[in-house]
Short mmCIF file of C-alpha atoms and ligand atoms in Angstrom, two decimals:
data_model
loop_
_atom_site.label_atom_id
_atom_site.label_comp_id
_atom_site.label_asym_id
_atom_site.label_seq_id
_atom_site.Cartn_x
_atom_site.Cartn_y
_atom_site.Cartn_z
CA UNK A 1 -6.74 30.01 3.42
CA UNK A 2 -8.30 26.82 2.79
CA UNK A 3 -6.07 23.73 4.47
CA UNK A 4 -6.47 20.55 3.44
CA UNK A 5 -5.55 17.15 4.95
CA UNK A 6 -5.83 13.94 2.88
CA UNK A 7 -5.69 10.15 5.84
CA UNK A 8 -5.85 6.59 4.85
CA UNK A 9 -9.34 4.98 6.39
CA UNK A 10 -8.12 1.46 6.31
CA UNK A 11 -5.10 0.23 7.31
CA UNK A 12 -3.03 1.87 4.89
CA UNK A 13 -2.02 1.84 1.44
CA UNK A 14 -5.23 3.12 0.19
CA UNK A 15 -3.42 5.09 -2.21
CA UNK A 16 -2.97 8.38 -0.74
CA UNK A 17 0.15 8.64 -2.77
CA UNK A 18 -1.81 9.14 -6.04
CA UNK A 19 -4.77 11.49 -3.88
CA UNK A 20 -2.08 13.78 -2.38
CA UNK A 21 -0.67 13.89 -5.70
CA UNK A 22 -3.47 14.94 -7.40
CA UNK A 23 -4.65 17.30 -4.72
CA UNK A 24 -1.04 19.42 -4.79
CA UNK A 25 -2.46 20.81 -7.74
CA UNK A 26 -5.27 22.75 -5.48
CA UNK A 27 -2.37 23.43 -2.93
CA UNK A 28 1.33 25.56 -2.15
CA UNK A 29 2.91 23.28 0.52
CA UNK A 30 2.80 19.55 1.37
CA UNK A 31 3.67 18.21 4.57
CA UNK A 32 3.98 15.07 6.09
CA UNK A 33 3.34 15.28 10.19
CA UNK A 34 3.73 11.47 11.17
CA UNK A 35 4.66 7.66 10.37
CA UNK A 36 8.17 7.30 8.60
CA UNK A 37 9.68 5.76 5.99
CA UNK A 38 7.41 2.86 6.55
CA UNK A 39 5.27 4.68 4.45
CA UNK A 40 5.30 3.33 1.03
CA UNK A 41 3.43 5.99 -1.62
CA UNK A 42 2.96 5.30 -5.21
CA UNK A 43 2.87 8.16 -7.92
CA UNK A 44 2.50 7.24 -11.48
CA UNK A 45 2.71 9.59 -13.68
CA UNK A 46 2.48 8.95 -17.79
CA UNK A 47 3.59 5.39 -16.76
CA UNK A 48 6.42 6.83 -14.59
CA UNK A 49 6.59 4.66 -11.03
CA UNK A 50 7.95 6.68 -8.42
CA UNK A 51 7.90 5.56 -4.78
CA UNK A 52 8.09 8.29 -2.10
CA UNK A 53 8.90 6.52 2.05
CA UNK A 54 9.63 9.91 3.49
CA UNK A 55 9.13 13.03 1.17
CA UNK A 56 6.06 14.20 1.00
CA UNK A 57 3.70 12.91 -2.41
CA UNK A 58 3.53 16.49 -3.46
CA UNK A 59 7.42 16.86 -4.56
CA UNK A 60 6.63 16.10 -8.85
CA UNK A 61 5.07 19.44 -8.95
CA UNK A 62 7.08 22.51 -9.49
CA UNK A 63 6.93 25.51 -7.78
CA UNK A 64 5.67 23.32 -4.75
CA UNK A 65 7.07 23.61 -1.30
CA UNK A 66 7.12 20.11 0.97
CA UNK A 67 8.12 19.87 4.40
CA UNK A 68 8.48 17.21 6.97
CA UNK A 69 6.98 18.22 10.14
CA UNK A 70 8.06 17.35 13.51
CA UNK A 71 5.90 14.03 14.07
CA UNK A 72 7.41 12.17 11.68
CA UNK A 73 10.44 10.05 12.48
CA UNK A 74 13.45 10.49 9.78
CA UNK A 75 15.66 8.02 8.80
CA UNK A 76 18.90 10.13 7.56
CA UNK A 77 19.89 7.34 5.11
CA UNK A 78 16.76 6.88 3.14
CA UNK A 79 16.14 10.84 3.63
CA UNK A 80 19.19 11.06 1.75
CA UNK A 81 18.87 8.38 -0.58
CA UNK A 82 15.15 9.41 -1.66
CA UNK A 83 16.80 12.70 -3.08
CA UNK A 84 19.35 11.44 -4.89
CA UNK A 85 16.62 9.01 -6.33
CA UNK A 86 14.99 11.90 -7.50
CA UNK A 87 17.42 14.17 -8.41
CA UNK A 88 18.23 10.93 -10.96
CA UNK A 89 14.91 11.26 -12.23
CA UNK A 90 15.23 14.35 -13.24
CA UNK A 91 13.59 16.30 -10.28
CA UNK A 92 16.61 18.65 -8.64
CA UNK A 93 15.66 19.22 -4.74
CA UNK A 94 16.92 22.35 -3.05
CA UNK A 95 16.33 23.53 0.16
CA UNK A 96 13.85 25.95 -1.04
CA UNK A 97 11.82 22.73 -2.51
CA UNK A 98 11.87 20.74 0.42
CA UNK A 99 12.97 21.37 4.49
CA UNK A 100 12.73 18.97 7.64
CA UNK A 101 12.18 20.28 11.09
CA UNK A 102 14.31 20.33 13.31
CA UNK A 103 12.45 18.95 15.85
CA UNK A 104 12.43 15.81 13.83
CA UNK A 105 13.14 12.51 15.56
CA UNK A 106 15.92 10.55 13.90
CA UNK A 107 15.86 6.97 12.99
CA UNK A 108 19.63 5.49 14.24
CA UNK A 109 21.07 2.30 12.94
CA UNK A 110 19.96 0.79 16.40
CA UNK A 111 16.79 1.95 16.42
CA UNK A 112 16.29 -0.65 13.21
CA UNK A 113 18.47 -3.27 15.34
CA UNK A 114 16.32 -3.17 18.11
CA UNK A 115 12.96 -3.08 15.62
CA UNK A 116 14.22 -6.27 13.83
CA UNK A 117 15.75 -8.11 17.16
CA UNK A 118 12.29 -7.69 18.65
CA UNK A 119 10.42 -9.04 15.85
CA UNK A 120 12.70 -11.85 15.48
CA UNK A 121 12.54 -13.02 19.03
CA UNK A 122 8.69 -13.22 19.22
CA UNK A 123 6.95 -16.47 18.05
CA UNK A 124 4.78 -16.65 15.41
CA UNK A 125 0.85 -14.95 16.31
CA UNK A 126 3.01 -12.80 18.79
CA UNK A 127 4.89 -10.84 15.53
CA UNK A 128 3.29 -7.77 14.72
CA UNK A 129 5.17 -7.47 11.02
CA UNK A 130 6.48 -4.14 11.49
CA UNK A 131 8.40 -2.85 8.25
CA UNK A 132 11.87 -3.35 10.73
CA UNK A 133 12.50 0.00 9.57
CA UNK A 134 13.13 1.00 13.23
CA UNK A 135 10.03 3.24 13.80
CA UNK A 136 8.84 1.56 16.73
CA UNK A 137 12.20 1.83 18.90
CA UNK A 138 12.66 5.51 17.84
CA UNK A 139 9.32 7.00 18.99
CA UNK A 140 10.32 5.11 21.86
CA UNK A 141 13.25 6.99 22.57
CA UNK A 142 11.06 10.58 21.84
CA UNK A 143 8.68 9.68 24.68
CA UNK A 144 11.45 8.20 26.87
CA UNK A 145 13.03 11.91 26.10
CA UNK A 146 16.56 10.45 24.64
CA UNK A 147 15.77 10.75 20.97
CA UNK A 148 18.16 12.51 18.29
CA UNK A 149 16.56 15.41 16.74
CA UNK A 150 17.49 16.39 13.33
CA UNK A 151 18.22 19.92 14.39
CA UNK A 152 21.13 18.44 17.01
CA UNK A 153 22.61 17.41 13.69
CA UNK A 154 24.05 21.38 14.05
CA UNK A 155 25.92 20.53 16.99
CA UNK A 156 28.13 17.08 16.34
CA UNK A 157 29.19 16.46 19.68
CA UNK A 158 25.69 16.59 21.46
CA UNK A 159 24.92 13.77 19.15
CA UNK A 160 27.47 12.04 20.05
CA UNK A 161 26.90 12.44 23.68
CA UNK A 162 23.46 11.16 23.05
CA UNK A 163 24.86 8.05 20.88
CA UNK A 164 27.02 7.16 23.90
CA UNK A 165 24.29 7.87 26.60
CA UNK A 166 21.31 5.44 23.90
CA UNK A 167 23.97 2.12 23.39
CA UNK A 168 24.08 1.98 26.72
CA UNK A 169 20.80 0.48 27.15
CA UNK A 170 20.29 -0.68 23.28
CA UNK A 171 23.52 -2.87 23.68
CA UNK A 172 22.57 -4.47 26.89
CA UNK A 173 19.12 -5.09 25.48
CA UNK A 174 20.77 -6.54 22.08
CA UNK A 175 23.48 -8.23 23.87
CA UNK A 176 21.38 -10.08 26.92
CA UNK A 177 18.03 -9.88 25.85
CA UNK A 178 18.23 -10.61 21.88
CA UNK A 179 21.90 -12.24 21.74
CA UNK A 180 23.09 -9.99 19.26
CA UNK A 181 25.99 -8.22 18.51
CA UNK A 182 26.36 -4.61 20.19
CA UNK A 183 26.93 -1.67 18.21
CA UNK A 184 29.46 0.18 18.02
CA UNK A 185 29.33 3.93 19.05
CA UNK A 186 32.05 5.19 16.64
CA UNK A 187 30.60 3.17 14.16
CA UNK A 188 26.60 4.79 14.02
CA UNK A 189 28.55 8.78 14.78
CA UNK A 190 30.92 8.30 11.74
CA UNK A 191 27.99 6.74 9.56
CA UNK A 192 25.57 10.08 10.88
CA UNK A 193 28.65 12.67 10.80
CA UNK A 194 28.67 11.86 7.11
CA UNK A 195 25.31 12.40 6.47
CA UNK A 196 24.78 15.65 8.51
CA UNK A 197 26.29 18.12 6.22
CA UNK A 198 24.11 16.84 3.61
CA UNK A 199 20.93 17.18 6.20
CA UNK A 200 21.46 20.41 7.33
CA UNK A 201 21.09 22.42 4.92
CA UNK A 202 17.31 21.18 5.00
CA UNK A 203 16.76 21.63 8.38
CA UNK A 204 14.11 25.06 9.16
CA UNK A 205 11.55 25.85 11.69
CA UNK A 206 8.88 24.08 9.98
CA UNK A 207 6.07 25.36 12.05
CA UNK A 208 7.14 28.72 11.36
CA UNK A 209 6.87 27.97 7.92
CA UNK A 210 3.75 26.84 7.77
CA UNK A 211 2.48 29.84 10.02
CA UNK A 212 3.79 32.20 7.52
CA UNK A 213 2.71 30.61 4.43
CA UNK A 214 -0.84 30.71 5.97
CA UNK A 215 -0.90 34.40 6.95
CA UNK A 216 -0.21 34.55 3.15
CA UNK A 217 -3.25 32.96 2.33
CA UNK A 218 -1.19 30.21 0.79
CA UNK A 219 -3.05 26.43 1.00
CA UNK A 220 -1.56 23.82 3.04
CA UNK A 221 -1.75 19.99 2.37
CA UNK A 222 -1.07 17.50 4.93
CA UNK A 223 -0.14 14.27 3.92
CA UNK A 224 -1.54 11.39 6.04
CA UNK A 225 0.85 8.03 6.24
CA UNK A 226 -0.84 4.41 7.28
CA UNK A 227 -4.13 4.42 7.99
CA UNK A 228 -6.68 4.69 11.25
CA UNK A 229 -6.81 0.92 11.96
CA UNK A 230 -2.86 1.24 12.38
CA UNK A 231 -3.46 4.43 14.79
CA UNK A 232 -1.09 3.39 18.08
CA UNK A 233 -4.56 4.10 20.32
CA UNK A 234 -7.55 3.51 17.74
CA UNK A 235 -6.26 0.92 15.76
CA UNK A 236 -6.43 -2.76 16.00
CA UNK A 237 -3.42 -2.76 19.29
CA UNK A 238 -0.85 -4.29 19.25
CA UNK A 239 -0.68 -5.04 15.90
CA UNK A 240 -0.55 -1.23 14.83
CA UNK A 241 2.02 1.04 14.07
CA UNK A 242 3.49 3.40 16.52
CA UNK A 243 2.45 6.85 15.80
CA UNK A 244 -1.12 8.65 15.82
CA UNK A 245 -2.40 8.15 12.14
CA UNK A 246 -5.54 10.43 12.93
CA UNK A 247 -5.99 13.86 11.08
CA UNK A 248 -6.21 15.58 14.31
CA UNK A 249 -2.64 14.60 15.10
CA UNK A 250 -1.82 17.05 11.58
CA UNK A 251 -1.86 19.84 14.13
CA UNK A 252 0.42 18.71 16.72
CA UNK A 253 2.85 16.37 14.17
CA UNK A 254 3.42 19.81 12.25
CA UNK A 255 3.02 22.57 14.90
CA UNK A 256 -0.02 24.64 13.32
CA UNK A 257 -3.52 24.95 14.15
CA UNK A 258 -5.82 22.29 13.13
CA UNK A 259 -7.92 24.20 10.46
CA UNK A 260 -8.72 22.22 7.65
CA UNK A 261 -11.44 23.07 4.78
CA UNK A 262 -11.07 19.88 3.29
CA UNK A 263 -10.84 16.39 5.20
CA UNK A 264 -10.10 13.67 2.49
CA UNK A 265 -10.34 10.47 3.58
CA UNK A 266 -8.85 7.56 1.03
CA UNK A 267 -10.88 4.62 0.82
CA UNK A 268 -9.89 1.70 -1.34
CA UNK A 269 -12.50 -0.26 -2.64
CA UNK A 270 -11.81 -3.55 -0.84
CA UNK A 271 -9.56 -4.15 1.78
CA UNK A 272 -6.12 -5.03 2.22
CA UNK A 273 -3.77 -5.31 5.24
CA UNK A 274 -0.01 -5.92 4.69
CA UNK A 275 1.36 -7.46 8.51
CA UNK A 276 -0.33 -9.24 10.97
CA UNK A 277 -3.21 -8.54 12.83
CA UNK A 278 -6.75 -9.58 12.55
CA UNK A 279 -8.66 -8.14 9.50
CA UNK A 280 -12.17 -9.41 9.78
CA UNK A 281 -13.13 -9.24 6.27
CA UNK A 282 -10.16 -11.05 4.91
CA UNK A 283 -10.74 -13.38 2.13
CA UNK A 284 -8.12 -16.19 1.90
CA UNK A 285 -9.60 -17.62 -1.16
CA UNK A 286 -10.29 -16.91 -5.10
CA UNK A 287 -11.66 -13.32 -4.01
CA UNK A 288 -9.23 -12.03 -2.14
CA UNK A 289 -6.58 -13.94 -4.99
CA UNK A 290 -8.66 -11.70 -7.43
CA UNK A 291 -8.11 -8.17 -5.48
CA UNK A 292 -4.41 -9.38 -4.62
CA UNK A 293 -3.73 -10.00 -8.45
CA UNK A 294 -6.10 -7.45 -10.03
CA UNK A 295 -4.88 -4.95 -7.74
CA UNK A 296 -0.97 -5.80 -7.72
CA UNK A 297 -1.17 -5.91 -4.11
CA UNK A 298 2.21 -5.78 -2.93
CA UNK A 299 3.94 -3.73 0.14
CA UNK A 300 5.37 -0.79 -1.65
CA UNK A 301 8.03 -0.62 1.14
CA UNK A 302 9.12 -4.45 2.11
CA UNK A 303 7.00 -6.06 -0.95
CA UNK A 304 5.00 -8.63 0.94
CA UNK A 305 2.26 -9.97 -0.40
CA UNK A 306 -0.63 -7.92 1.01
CA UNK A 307 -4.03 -9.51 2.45
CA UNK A 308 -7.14 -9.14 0.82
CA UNK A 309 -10.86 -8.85 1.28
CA UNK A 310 -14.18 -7.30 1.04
CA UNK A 311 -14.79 -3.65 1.88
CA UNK A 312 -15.96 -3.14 5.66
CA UNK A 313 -18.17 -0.27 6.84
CA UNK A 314 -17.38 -0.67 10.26
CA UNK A 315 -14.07 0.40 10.00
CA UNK A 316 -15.30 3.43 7.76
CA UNK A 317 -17.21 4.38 10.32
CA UNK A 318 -14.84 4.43 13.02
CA UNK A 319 -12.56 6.44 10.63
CA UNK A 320 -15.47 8.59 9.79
CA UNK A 321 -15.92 9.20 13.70
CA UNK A 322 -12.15 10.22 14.40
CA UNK A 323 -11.21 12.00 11.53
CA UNK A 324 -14.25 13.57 10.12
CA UNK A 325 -13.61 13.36 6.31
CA UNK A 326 -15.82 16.37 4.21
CA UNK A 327 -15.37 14.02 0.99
CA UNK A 328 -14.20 10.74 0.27
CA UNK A 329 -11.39 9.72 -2.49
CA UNK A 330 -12.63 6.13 -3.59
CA UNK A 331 -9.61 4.07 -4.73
CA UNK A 332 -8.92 0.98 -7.02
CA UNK A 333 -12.70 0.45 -7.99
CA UNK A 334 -11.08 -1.15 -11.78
CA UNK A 335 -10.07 -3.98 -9.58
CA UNK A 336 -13.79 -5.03 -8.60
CA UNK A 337 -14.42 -5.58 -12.45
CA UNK A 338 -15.01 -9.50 -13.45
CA UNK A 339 -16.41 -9.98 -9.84
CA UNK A 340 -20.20 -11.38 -9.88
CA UNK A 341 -21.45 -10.82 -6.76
CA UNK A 342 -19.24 -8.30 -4.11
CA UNK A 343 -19.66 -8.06 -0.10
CA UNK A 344 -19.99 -5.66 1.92
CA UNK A 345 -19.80 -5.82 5.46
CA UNK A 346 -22.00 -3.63 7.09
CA UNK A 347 -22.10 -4.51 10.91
CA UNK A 348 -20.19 -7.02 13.01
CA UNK A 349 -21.27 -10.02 15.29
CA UNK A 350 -19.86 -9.41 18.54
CA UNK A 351 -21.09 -11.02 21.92
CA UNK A 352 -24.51 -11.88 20.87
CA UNK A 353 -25.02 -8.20 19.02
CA UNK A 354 -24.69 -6.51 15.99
CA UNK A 355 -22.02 -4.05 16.47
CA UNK A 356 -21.43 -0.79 13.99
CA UNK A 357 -18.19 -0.01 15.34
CA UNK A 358 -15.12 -2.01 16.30
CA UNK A 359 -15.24 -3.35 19.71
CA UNK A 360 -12.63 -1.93 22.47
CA UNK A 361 -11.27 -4.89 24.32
CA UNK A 362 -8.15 -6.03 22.77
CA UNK A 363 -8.03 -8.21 19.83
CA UNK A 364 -11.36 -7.79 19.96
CA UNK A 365 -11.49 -7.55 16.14
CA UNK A 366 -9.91 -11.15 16.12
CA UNK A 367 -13.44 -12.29 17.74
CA UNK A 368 -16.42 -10.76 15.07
CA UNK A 369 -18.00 -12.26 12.56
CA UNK A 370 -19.32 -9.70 9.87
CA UNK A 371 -22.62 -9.12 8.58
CA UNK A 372 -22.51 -9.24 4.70
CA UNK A 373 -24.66 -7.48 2.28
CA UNK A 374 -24.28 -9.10 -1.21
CA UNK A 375 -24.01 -6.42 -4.10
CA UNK A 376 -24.79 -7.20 -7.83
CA UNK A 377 -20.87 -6.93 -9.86
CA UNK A 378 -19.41 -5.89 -13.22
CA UNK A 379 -17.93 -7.36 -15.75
CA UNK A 380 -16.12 -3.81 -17.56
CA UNK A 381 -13.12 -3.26 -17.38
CA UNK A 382 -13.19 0.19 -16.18
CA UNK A 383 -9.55 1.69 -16.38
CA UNK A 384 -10.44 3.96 -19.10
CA UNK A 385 -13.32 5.31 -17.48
CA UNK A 386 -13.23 9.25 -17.80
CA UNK A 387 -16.08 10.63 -16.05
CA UNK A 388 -19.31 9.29 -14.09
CA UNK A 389 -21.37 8.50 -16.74
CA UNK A 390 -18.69 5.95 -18.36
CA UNK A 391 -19.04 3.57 -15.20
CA UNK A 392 -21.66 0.52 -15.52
CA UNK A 393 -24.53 1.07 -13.39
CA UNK A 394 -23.80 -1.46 -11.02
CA UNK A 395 -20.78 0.30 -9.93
CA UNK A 396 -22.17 3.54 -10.06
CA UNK A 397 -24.83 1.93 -7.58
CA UNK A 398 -21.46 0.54 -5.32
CA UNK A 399 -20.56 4.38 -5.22
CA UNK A 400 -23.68 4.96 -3.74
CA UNK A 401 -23.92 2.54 -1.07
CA UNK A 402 -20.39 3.53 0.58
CA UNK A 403 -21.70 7.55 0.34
CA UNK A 404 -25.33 6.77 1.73
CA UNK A 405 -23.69 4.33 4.56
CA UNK A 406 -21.26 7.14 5.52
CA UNK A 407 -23.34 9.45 5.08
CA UNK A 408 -20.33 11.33 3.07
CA UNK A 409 -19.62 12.11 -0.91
CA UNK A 410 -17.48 10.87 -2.86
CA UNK A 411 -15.37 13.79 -4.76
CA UNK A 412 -12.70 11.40 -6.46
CA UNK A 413 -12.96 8.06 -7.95
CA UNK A 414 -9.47 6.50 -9.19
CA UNK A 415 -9.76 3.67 -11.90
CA UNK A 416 -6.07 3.07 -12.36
CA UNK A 417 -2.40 4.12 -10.76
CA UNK A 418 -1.59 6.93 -13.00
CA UNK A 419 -2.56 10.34 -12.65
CA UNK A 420 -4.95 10.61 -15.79
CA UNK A 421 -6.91 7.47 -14.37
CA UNK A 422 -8.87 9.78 -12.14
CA UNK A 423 -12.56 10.63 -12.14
CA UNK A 424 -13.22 14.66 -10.31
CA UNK A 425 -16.99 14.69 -8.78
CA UNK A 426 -17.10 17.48 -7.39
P1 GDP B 501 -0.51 4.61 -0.10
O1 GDP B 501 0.47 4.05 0.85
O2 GDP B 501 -1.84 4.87 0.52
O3 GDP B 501 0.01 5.80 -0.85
O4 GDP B 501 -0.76 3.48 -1.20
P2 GDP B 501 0.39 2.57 -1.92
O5 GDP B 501 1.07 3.40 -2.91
O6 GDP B 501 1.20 1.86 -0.91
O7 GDP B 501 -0.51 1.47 -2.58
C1 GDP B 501 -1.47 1.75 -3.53
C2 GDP B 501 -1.13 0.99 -4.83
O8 GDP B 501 -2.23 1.00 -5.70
C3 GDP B 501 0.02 1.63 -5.61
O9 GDP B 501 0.70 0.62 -6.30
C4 GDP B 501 -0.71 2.55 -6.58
O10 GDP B 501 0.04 2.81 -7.76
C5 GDP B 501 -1.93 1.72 -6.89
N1 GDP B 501 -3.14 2.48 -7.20
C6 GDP B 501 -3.57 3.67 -6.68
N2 GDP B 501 -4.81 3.96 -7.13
C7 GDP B 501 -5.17 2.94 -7.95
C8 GDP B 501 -6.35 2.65 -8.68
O11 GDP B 501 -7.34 3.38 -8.66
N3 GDP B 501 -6.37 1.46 -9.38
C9 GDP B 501 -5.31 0.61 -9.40
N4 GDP B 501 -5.42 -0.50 -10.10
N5 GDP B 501 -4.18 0.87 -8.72
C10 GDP B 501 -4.11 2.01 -7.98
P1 IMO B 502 1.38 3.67 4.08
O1 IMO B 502 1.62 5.10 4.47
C1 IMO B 502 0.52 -0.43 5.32
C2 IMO B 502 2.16 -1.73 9.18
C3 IMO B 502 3.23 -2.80 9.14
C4 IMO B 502 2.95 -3.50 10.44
C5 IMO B 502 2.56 -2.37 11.38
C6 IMO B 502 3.69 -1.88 12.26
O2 IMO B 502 2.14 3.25 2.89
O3 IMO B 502 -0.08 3.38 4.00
P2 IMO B 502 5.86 -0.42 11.77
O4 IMO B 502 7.03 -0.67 10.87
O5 IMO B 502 5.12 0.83 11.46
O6 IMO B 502 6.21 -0.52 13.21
O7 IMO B 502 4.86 -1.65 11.49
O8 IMO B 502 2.13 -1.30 10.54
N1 IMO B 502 2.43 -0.52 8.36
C7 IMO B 502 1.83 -0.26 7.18
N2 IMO B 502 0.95 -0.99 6.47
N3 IMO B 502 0.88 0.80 4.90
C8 IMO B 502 1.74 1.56 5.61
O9 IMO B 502 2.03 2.83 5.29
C9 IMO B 502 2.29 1.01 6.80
N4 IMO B 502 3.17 1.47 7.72
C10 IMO B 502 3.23 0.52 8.68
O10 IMO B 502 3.07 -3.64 8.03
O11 IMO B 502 1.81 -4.32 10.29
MG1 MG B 503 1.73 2.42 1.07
#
């Protein structure tokens, strides 16, 4: 048994999509074990675009199981919609192919109310820029112990006990806090009743699953969503997401062990940040417009534009430090070409110091200044790169600097979105 888990290191989109893709190849099962479908992951295959929110990356192999585990938070809607995407595509899902716990939370229609009220009522530097996909407001309801789990989705009139038992506070908070319309109960059980039969059928002990699989020796991937700096307790609070993006939360958000032979941790080149929240290495300016263009750097789930800016080691090392990566999967390094001189910022100047990790206090990270090292560019375009010894020195030498700062190798260098745009290490 060799488990795998593959995390973002930044704050998201780092393209763990592609990694996780790649990876399935090496595995039997995919699972995802947190986040939701404000997850945005891009596969490209022979210049094929496919965009997965929910299911896990692994689902354009055959003969591949994927499961969602019991940390994420499912909205029935997309869940549904994402399949039929698929099946249009060409790739038939069956309950054999995929299965959702049923300890699942669900995302309900006033979960993304509430999510979107909130936002809307906060002024400017207050907004966090969530997705408004309701995440927030349902793993608010699992702690508060008054979520929906998919598996009630068996037994119609508990759900609509708990519908009832939910709008009672979610309508006065609409009605006299956000002065919005309240919903109506009938309304969300008739929208869910029709989706349940389709649900069901997916619904297994996923734990269970995995537990089995494993005392067959089969590999198991889990599939990381955001990224650590949007962890709800190590990331950059408030402005984070609401679920633990750490690898150690693949044990609890899926109900197995946490054994993992391989740690892959996804680190884009640069740095990007879609939402608010301070980002100290952000470059409003013709290098971040670069990366932004270069890179295509839009939200794959709400398409806003995402922020830009030079690659920051202290961040790394923070994500090296809570999720132990055994290799790193460098991403987007083509979109560094035509750059003269790059950053990198190695330290930060906090209070006087020079800090190597983030500082605690809260919006802290809105308070550094970083340390730059410059870094000699390239000029190649790079896309077509095939192995190691195609890249220019200089970015060879960029390789270098991340894995002797980190103190971890690099196994997997992507030059491009699609699958064959890949270089293996080791
Ligand atoms: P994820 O959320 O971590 O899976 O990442 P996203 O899919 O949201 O964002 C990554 C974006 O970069 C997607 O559009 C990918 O197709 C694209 N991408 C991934 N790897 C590379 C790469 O090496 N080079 C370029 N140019 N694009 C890439
Ligand atoms: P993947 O898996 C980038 C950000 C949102 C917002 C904050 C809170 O594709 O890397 P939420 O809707 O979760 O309450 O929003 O988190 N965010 C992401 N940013 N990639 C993601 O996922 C994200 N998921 C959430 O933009 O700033
Ligand atoms: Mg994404």
């Amino acid at each position: 048994m060799s488990n795998m888990v593959v995390f973002g290191t930044q704050w998201g989109d780092e393209g763990k999509g592609k990694i996780v893709d790649i990876l399935t190849e090496e595995a039997d099962i995919i699972v995802r074990y947190q986040g939701g479908n404000n997850a945005g992951h891009t596969l490209v295959t022979q210049g094929k675009k496919f965009i997965l929110h929910l299911i896990p990356s692994g689902i354009l192999h055959s003969g591949k199981t994927c499961l969602i585990g019991n940390g994420v938070v499912l909205d029935p809607e997309v869940f549904c919609a994402e399949i039929d995407k698929l099946d249009q595509s060409g790739i038939a899902i069956t309950p054999e192919k995929l299965a959702v716990s049923k300890k699942t939370h669900l995302i309900m229609p006033y979960h993304k109310e509430l999510d979107q009220a909130r936002e809307a009522a906060k002024s400017g530097l207050d907004r966090i820029g969530t997705t408004g996909r309701g995440i927030g407001p349902c793993y608010e309801d699992k702690m508060s112990r008054m979520g929906i789990r998919a598996g009630d989705l068996q037994n119609m009139e508990l759900v609509r006990a708990k519908i009832d038992k939910a709008l009672v506070e979610k309508n006065s908070l609409l009605e006299n806090l956000y002065g919005r319309k309240p919903v109506d109960a009938q309304a969300v059980f008739d929208h869910i009743r029709g989706l349940a039969a389709r649900i069901v059928p997916y619904l297994a002990d996923v734990s269970a699953r995995i537990q089995e699989a494993a005392r067959k020796g089969r590999t198991v991937l889990f599939e990381g969503a955001q990224g650590v700096q949007l962890d709800i307790d190590h990331g950059t609070y408030p402005f984070v997401t609401s679920s633990n993006t750490l690898t150690g939360n693949a044990s609890a958000g899926a109900g197995y062990l946490y054994s993992m032979k391989k740690v892959t941790g996804v680190v884009k080149a640069y740095t990007t940040r879609v939402g608010q929240g301070p980002f100290p290495t952000e470059q409003d300016n013709e290098f971040g417009d670069h990366m932004q263009k270069m890179g295509a750097e839009f939200g794959s789930t709400t398409g806003r534009k995402r922020r830009c800016g030079w690659l920051d080691l202290v961040i790394l090392r923070e994500a090296v430090r809570l999720c132990g990566p055994t290799e790193i999967a460098l991403t987007k390094l083509d979109v560094l070409s035509g750059l003269d001189t790059l950053k990198i910022c190695t330290g930060y100047q906090y209070q006087g110091q020079v800090v190597e990790y983030p500082p605690q206090e809260e919006n802290a990270m809105a308070r550094v200044s970083p340390v730059y090292e410059d870094f000699p560019g390239w000029s190649q375009d790079i896309s077509a790169a095939g192995s190691w010894d195609d890249l220019p020195d200089n970015a060879r030498r960029y390789v270098g600097l991340i894995e002797d700062f980190l103190g971890i190798k690099v196994a997997i260098i992507s030059v491009g979105p699609d699958r064959h745009q890949t270089i293996r290490l080791r």
